[in-house]
XYZ file of C-alpha atoms in Angstrom:
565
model
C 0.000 0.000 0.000
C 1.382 3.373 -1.088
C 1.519 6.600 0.782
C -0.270 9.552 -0.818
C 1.348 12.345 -1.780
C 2.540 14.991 -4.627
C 5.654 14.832 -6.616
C 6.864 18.267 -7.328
C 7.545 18.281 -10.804
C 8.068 21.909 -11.580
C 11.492 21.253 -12.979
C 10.721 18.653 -14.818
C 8.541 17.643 -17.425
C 7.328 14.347 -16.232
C 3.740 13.888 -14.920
C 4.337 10.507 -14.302
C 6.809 7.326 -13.724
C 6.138 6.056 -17.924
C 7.244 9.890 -18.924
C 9.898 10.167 -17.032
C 13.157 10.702 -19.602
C 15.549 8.685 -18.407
C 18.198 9.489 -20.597
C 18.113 13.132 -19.667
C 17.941 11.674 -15.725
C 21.067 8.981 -16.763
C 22.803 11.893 -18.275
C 22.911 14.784 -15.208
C 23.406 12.119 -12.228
C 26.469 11.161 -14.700
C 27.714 14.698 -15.651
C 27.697 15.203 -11.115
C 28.829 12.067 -10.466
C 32.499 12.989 -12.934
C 32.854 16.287 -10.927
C 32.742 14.178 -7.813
C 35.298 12.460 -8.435
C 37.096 14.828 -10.360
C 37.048 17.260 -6.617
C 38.012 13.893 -4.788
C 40.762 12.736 -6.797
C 42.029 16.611 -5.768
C 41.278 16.362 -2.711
C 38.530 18.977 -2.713
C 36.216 18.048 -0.019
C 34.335 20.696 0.689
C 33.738 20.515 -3.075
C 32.789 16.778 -2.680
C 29.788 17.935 0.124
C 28.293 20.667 -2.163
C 28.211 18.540 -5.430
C 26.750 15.776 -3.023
C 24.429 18.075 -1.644
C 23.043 18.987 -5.062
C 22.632 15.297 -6.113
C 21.111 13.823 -3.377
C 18.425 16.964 -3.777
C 17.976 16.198 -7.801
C 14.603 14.991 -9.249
C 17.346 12.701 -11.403
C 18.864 10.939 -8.776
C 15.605 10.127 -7.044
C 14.151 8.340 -9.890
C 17.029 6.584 -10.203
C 17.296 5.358 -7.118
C 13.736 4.587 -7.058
C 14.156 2.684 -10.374
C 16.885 0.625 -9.053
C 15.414 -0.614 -5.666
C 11.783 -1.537 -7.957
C 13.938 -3.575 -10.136
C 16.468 -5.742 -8.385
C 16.201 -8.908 -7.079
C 14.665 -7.633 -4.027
C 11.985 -5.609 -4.958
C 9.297 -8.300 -3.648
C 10.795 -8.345 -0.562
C 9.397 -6.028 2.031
C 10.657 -4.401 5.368
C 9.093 -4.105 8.695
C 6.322 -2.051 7.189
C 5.427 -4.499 4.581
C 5.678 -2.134 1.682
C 6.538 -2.693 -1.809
C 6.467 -0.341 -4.700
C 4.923 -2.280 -7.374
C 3.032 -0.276 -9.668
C 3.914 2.611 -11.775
C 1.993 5.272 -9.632
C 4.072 3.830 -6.320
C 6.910 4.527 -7.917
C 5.740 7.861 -8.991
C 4.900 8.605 -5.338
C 7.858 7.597 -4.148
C 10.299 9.835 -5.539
C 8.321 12.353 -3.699
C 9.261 10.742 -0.463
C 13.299 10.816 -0.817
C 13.872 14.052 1.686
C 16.184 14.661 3.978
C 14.166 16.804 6.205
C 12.199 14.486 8.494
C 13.893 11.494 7.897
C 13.868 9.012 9.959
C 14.789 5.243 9.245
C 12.341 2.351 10.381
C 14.341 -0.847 12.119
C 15.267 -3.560 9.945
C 13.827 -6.675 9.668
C 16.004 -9.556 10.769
C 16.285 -12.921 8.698
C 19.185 -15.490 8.753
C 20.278 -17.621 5.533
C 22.511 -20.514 5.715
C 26.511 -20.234 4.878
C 28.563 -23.027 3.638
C 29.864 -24.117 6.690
C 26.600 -24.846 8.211
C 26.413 -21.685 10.504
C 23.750 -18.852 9.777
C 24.240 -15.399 8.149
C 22.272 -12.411 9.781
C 20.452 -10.334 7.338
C 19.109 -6.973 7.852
C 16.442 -5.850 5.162
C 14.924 -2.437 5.001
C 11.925 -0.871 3.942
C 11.562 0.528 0.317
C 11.599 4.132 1.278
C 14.955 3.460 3.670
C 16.281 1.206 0.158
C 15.623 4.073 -2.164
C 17.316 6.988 0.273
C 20.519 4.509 0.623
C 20.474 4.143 -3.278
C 20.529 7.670 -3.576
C 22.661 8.783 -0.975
C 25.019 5.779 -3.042
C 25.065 7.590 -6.408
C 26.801 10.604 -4.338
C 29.309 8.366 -2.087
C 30.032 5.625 -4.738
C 32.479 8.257 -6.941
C 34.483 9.047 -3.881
C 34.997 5.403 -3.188
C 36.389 4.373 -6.264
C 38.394 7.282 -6.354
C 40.106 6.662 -3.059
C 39.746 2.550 -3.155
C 42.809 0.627 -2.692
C 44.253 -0.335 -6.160
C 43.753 -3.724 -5.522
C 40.223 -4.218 -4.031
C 37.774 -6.113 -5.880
C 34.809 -6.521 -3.698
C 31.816 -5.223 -4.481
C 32.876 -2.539 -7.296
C 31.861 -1.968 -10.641
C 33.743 -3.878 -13.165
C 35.652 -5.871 -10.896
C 34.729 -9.409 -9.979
C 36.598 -12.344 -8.499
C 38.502 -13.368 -11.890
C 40.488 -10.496 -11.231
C 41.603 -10.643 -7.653
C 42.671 -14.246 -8.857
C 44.685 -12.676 -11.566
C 46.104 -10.255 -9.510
C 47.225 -13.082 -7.619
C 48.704 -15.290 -10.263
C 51.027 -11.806 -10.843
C 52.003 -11.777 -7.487
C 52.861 -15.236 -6.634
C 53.843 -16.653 -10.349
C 57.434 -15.869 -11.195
C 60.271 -17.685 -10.604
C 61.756 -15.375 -8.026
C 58.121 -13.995 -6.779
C 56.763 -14.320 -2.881
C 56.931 -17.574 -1.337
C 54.697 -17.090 1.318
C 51.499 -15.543 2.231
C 49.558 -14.686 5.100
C 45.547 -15.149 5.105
C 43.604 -12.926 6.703
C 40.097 -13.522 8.160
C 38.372 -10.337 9.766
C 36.253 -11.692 12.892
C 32.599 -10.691 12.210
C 33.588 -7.511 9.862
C 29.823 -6.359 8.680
C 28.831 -7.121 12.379
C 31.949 -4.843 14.324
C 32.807 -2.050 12.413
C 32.873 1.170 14.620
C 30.166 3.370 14.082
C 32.225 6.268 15.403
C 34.940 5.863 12.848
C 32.638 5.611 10.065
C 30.333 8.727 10.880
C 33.824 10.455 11.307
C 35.723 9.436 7.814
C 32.832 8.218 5.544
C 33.130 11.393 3.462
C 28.826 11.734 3.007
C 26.206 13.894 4.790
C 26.827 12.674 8.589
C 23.330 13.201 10.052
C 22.059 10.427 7.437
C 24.979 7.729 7.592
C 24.348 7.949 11.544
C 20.596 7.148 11.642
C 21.228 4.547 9.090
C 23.678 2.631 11.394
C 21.541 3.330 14.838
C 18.344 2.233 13.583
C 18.501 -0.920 14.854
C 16.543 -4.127 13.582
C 13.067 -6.394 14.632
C 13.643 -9.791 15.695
C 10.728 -11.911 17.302
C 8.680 -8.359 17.411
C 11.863 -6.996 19.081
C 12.969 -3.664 18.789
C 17.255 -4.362 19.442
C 19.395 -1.787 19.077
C 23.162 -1.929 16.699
C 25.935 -0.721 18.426
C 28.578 -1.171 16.002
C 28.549 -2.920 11.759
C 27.101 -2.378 8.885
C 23.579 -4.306 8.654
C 24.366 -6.822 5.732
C 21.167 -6.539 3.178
C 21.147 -2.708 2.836
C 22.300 -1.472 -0.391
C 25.427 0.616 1.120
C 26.739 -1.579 3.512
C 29.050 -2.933 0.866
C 30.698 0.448 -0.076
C 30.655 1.374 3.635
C 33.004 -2.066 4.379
C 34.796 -0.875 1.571
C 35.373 2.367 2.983
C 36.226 1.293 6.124
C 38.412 -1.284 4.843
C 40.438 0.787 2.250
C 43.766 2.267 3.183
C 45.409 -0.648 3.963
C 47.314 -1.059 1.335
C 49.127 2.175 1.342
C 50.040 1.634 4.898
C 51.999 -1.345 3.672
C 53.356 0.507 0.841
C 54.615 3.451 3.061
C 56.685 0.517 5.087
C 57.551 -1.675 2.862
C 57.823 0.756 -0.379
C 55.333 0.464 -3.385
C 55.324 -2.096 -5.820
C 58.043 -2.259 -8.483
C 60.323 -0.334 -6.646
C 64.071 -1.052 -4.768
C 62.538 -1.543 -1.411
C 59.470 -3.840 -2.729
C 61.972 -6.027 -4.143
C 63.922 -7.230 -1.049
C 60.197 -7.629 1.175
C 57.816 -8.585 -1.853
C 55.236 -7.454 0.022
C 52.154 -6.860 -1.726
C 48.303 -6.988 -1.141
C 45.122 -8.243 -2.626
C 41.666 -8.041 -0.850
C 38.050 -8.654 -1.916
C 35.656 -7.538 0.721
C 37.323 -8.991 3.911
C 39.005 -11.254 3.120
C 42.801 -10.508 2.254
C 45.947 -11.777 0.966
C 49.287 -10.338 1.952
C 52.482 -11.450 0.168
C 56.333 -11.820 2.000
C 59.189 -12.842 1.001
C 59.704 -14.945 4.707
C 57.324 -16.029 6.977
C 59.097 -14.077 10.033
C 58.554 -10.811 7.824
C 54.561 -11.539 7.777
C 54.656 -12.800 11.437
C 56.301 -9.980 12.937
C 56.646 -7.042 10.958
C 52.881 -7.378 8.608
C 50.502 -8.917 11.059
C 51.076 -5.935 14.097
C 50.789 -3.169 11.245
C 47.369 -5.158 9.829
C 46.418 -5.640 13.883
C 46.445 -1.971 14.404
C 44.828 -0.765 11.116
C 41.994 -3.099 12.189
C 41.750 -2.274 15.705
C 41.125 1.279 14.908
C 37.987 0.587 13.141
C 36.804 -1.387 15.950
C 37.671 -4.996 14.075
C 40.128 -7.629 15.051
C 41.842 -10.527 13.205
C 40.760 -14.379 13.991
C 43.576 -15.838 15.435
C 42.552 -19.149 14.402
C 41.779 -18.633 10.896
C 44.845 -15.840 10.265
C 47.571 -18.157 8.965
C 50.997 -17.827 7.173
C 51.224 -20.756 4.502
C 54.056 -21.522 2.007
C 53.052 -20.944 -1.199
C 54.354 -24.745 -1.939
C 51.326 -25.753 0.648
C 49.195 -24.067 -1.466
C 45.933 -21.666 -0.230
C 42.201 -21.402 -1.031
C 41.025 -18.235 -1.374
C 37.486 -17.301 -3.429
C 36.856 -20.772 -4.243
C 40.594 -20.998 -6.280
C 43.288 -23.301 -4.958
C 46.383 -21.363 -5.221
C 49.984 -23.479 -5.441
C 53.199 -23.874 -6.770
C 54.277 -27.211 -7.879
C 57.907 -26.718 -8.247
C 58.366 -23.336 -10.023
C 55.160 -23.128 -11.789
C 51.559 -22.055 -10.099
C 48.695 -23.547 -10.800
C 45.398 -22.025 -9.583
C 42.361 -25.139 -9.147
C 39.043 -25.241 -8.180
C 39.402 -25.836 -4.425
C 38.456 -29.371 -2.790
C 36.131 -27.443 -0.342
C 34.298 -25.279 -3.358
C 34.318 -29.229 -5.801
C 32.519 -30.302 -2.937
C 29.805 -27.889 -1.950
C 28.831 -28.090 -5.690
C 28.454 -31.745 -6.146
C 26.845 -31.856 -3.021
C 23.926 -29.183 -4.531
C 23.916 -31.021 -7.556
C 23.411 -34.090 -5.399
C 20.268 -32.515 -3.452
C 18.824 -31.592 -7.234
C 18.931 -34.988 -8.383
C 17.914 -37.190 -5.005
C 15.274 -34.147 -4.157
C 13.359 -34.726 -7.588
C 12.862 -38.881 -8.057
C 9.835 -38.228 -9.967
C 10.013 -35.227 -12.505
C 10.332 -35.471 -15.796
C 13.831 -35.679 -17.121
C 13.776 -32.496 -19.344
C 12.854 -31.069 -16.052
C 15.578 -32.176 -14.329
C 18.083 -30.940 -17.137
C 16.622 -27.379 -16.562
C 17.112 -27.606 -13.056
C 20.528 -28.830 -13.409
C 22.216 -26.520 -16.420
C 22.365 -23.534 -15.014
C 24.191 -24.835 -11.751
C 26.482 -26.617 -13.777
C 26.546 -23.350 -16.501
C 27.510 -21.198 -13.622
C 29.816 -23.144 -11.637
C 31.688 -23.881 -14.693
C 31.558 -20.309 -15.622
C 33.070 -19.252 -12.260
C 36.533 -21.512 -12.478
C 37.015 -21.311 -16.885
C 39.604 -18.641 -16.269
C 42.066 -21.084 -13.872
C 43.531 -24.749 -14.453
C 39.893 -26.780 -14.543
C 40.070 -28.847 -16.919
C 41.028 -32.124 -15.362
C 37.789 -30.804 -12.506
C 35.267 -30.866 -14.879
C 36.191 -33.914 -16.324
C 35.839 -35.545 -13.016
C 32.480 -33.309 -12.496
C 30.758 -35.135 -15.270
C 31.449 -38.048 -14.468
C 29.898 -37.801 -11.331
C 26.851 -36.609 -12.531
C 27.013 -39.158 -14.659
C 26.888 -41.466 -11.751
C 24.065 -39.720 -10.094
C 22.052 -39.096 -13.546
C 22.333 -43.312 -13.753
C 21.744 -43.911 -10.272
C 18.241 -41.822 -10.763
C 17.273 -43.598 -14.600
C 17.555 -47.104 -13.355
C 15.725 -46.344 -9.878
C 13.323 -44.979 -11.994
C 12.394 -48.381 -13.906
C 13.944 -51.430 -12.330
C 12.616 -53.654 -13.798
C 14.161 -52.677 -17.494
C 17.475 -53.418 -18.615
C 20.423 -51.454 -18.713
C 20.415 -51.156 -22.673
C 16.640 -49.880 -22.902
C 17.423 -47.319 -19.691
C 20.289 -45.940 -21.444
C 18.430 -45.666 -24.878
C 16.199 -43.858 -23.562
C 17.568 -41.305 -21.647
C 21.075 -41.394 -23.247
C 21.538 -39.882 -26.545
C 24.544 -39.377 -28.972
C 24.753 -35.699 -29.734
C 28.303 -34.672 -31.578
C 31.193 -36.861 -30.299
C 28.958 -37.593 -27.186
C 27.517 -40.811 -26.945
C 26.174 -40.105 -23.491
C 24.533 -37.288 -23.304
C 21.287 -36.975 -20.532
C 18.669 -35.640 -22.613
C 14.546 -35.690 -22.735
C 12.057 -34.385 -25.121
C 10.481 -31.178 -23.775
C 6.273 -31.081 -23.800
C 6.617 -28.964 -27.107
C 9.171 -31.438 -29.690
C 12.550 -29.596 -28.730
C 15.365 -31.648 -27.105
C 16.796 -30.610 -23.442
C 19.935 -31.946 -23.210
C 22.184 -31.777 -19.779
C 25.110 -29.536 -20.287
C 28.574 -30.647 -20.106
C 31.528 -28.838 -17.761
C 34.117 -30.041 -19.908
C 32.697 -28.198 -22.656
C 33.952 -24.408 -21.566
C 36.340 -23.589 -22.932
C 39.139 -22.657 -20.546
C 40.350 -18.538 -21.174
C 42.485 -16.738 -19.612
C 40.981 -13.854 -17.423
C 42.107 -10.107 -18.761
C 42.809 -8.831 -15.392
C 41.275 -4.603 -15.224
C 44.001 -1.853 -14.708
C 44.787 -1.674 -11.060
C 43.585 2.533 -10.846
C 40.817 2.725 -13.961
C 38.089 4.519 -12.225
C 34.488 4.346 -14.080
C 33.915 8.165 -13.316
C 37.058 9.185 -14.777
C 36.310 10.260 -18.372
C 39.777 9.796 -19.742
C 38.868 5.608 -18.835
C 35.785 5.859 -20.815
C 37.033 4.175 -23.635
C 38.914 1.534 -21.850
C 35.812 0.117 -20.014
C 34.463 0.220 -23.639
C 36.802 -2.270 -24.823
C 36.509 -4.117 -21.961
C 32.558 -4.515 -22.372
C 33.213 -5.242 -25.549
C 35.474 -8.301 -25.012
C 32.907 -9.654 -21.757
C 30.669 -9.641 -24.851
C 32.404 -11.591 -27.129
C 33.632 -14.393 -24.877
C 30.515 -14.415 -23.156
C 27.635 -16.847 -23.578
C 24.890 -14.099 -23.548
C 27.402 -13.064 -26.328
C 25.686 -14.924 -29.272
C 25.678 -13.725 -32.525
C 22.290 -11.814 -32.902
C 22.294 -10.462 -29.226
C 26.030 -8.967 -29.907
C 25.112 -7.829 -33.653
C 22.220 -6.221 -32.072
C 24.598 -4.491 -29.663
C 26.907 -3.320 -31.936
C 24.384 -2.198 -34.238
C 22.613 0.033 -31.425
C 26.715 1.413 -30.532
C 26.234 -0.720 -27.377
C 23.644 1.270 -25.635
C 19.865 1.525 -25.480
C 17.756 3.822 -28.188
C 15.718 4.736 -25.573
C 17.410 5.857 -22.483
C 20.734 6.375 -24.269
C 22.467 4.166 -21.567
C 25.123 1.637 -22.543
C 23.446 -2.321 -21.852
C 25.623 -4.135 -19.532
C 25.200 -7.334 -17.398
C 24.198 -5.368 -14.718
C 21.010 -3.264 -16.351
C 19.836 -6.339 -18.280
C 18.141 -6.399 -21.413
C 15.095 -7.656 -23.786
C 14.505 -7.922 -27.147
C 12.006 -5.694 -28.187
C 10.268 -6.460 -31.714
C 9.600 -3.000 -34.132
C 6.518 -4.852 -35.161
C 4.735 -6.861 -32.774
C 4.545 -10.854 -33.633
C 0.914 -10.719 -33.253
C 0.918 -8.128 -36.221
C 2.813 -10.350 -38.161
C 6.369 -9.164 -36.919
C 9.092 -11.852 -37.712
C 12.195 -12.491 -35.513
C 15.157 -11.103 -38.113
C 17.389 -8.854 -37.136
C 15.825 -6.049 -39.083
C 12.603 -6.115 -36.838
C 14.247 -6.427 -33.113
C 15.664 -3.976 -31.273
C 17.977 -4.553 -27.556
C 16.650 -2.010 -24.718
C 16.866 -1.663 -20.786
C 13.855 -3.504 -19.312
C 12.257 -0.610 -17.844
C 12.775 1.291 -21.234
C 10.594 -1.977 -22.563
C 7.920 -1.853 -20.185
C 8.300 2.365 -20.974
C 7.381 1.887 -24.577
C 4.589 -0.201 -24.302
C 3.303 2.010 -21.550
C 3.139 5.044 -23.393
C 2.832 3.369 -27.362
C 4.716 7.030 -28.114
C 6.590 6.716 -31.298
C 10.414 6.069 -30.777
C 13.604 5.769 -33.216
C 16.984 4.998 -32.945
C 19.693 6.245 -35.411
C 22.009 3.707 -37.819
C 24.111 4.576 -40.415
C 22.918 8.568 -40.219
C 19.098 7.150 -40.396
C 16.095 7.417 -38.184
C 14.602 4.022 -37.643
C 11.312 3.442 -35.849
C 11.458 1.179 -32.718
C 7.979 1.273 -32.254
């Protein structure tokens, strides 16, 4: 159920959330965000608050923040007031709502999902209103973080992922004469101890609002219990706010030990990789890391109000090898070889295990689509390291199961009619677990061993996404994710190029992260046809934008206007 009130629109030519121009909205939160980080990167604070100041207050960033908490994963999920924004006049509303005057954040609403190692997570999950101001107050904070981040942090930032904190790594660790040993570190509850003293002090963003964010507490059994310290996991800024708190570490060990590629580096070899908490510091002897690292790591924690775990803070040769992100990471003589771990092979085929023994009696094109994308995205996760002997070994175990499950399912046929049936030859495959779906077309179980293993392209250690002298470099790099990517295929990626990578409507490049559909110029039930000519690649709220309003809309190729609708 929505509040009632007016959205101000005096500024702005919108009258509601289908005329809003999102381009025009895309293009001013951009234009601030680049001075941003332009005054950060010189140190202009004061700067920093004003051009903060005038985002946070823009009809712009409000609609996009409201766009983004309708239309992430979460946007079913309510808070303690059991609100969601659901319709288009909701979301109107809403932007409305995003003041700073009056404020006040309602307590979060406790829930607890299971980890890996059997232990609960606590999760803290707001209400859309509280959502939408941290999503704004993000699109102001989020320049300054990447423009003072540690070169080497990968955790939750744009453009970074795993693959490169791996790679980062591999450059660390895989020369003949690089670091032989390394020291793990594992921050003790980090979301859940941060100081909230140190953050309201040094998280540079509008005080009053960071505070009541971290004191409003959370509901638990129709509890009101206050936080006295973390970030609640589940809000949209906590990551950037770890970050934050986190960052810095790196040039402490550079002022010590001397920056990377330099005299001094080369007689300690000490160098650092983190992703969210958890870190990786190199040495070039284990009494260096012991004695001279850990106390300088010990006090850089303790003064945000975190502490190390003594029992899972170790020093390990890099000949005993180390897990870290999933990855294996060991030399074998001089060479390193980075594996799926034993610990991350396991906790996969033990999923895949719970698909296959938790569905006895479903069809068995049913079971493939339950299956392929865990396989698809487990495979996709460990392509860029040395897998290939892992997946190998993977399909043969589903194998196993996959014939465990066919002959329970008739047992009183023999092997040779089981396997004709749900075994097919397809390629050089003679084995292949495949069913007919209800409508004729095959579903056949994908196969690990069949990605191809590529080397990751690691991202440039200081490119900054608000710097406009890396625009083109994240270009190319979009580019490539595109080519070697599965959502890659030909018509999707002629599509993209043929649109100059972005959407006709809102202007806005199409990434992984905004999504896309395939919009067709004439509708099918008019006759439309699926060639290229007749579809078009836009942002899904830009798709549900153009039905809404059935407004005529082009996009330019080759100097030429061409309807989209």
């Amino acid at each position: 159920m929505c509040t009632s009130t007016e959205v101000s629109a005096c500024s702005h030519l919108a009258n509601g959330w289908h005329s809003i121009d999102w381009e025009t909205c895309h293009r001013r939160v951009r234009g601030l965000q680049v001075r941003i980080a332009k005054a950060a990167k010189n140190q202009q604070w004061r700067r920093v608050s004003s051009l903060q100041r005038m985002l946070v207050r823009s009809f712009s960033a409000k609609a996009i923040a409201v766009k983004r908490v309708t239309e992430n994963r979460g946007r079913k999920t309510p808070g303690v007031d059991g609100q969601t924004w659901s319709t288009p006049s909701c979301k109107w509303e809403a932007i409305g709502l995003l003041e700073r005057r009056g404020y006040k954040p309602r307590p979060l609403k406790r829930v607890y999902i299971p980890k890996s190692n059997g232990k609960r997570r606590p999760l803290g999950i707001p209400t859309m209103l509280d959502r939408a101001m941290q999503a704004l107050y993000l699109l102001a904070l989020e320049p300054v973080s990447e423009t003072t981040a540690d070169r080497n942090s990968y955790g939750f930032r744009p453009h970074r992922s795993t693959a490169d904190a791996i790679e980062q790594l591999f450059v660390n660790l895989g020369r003949r004469n690089s670091a032989t040993w390394v020291l793990e570190g594992d921050i003790k509850g980090c979301f859940d101890n941060i100081s909230h003293d140190w953050l309201v002090a040094n998280v540079p963003l509008d005080r009053a609002v960071v505070r009541k964010w971290l004191k409003a507490g959370y509901m638990e059994s129709g509890l009101l219990n206050p936080t006295e310290a973390g970030t609640p996991q589940g809000g949209i800024i906590s990551p950037v706010l770890a970050n934050l708190a986190l960052d810095g570490l790196e040039e402490v060990l550079e002022t010590h030990f001397g920056k990377k590629n330099t005299k001094a580096s080369y007689k300690t070899k000490v160098n650092y990789v983190r992703y969210a908490d958890d870190f990786v510091i190199t040495g070039i002897s284990k009494e260096l890391l012991e004695e001279e690292v850990l106390p300088l790591v010990e006090a850089f924690m303790a003064e945000r109000g975190l502490e190390l775990s003594t029992e899972k803070t170790v020093v390990t040769h890099i000949e005993d090898g180390f897990d870290f992100l999933g990855q294996n990471i060991r030399k074998y003589g001089d060479k390193l070889l980075i594996k799926p771990s034993h610990d991350n092979l396991r906790s996969f085929l033990k999923k895949v295990r719970d698909v296959v023994k938790g569905n006895k009696t479903v069809p068995a094109w049913m079971l493939v689509d339950m299956l392929n994308p865990i396989i698809r995205g487990w495979a996709n996760y460990h392509r860029h390291v040395v897998a290939k002997e892992t997946f190998n070994y993977v399909d043969y175990r589903i194998w196993k199961l996959l014939w465990q499950w066919c002959k329970r399912r008739h047992l009183n046929r023999r092997k040779r009619w089981v396997r004709e049936k749900y075994f097919k030859r397809a390629g050089k495959r003679s084995w292949v677990f495949s069913d007919v779906y209800p409508g004729g077309k095959i579903a056949a179980l994908l196969y690990a061993n069949d990605t191809t293993i590529q080397r990751h392209t690691k991202i440039r250690a200081e490119a900054n996404p608000y710097d406009p002298s890396d625009e083109q470099y994240f270009e190319k790099r979009m580019d490539y994710a595109w080519k070697i990517s599965e959502y890659g295929r030909r018509r999707v990626h002629q599509l993209w190029i043929r649109q100059f990578k972005r959407c006709p409507m809102c202007n806005q490049h199409i990434t992984f992260e905004t999504g896309w559909n395939t919009h067709h110029v004439h509708e099918r039930h008019k006759g439309g046809s699926n060639k290229l000519e007749n579809l078009v690649l836009l942002h899904p709220n830009c798709h549900r934008q153009l039905h809404a309003t059935k407004m005529p809309q082009y996009m330019v190729q080759n100097g030429r206007k061409i309807p989209i609708c």
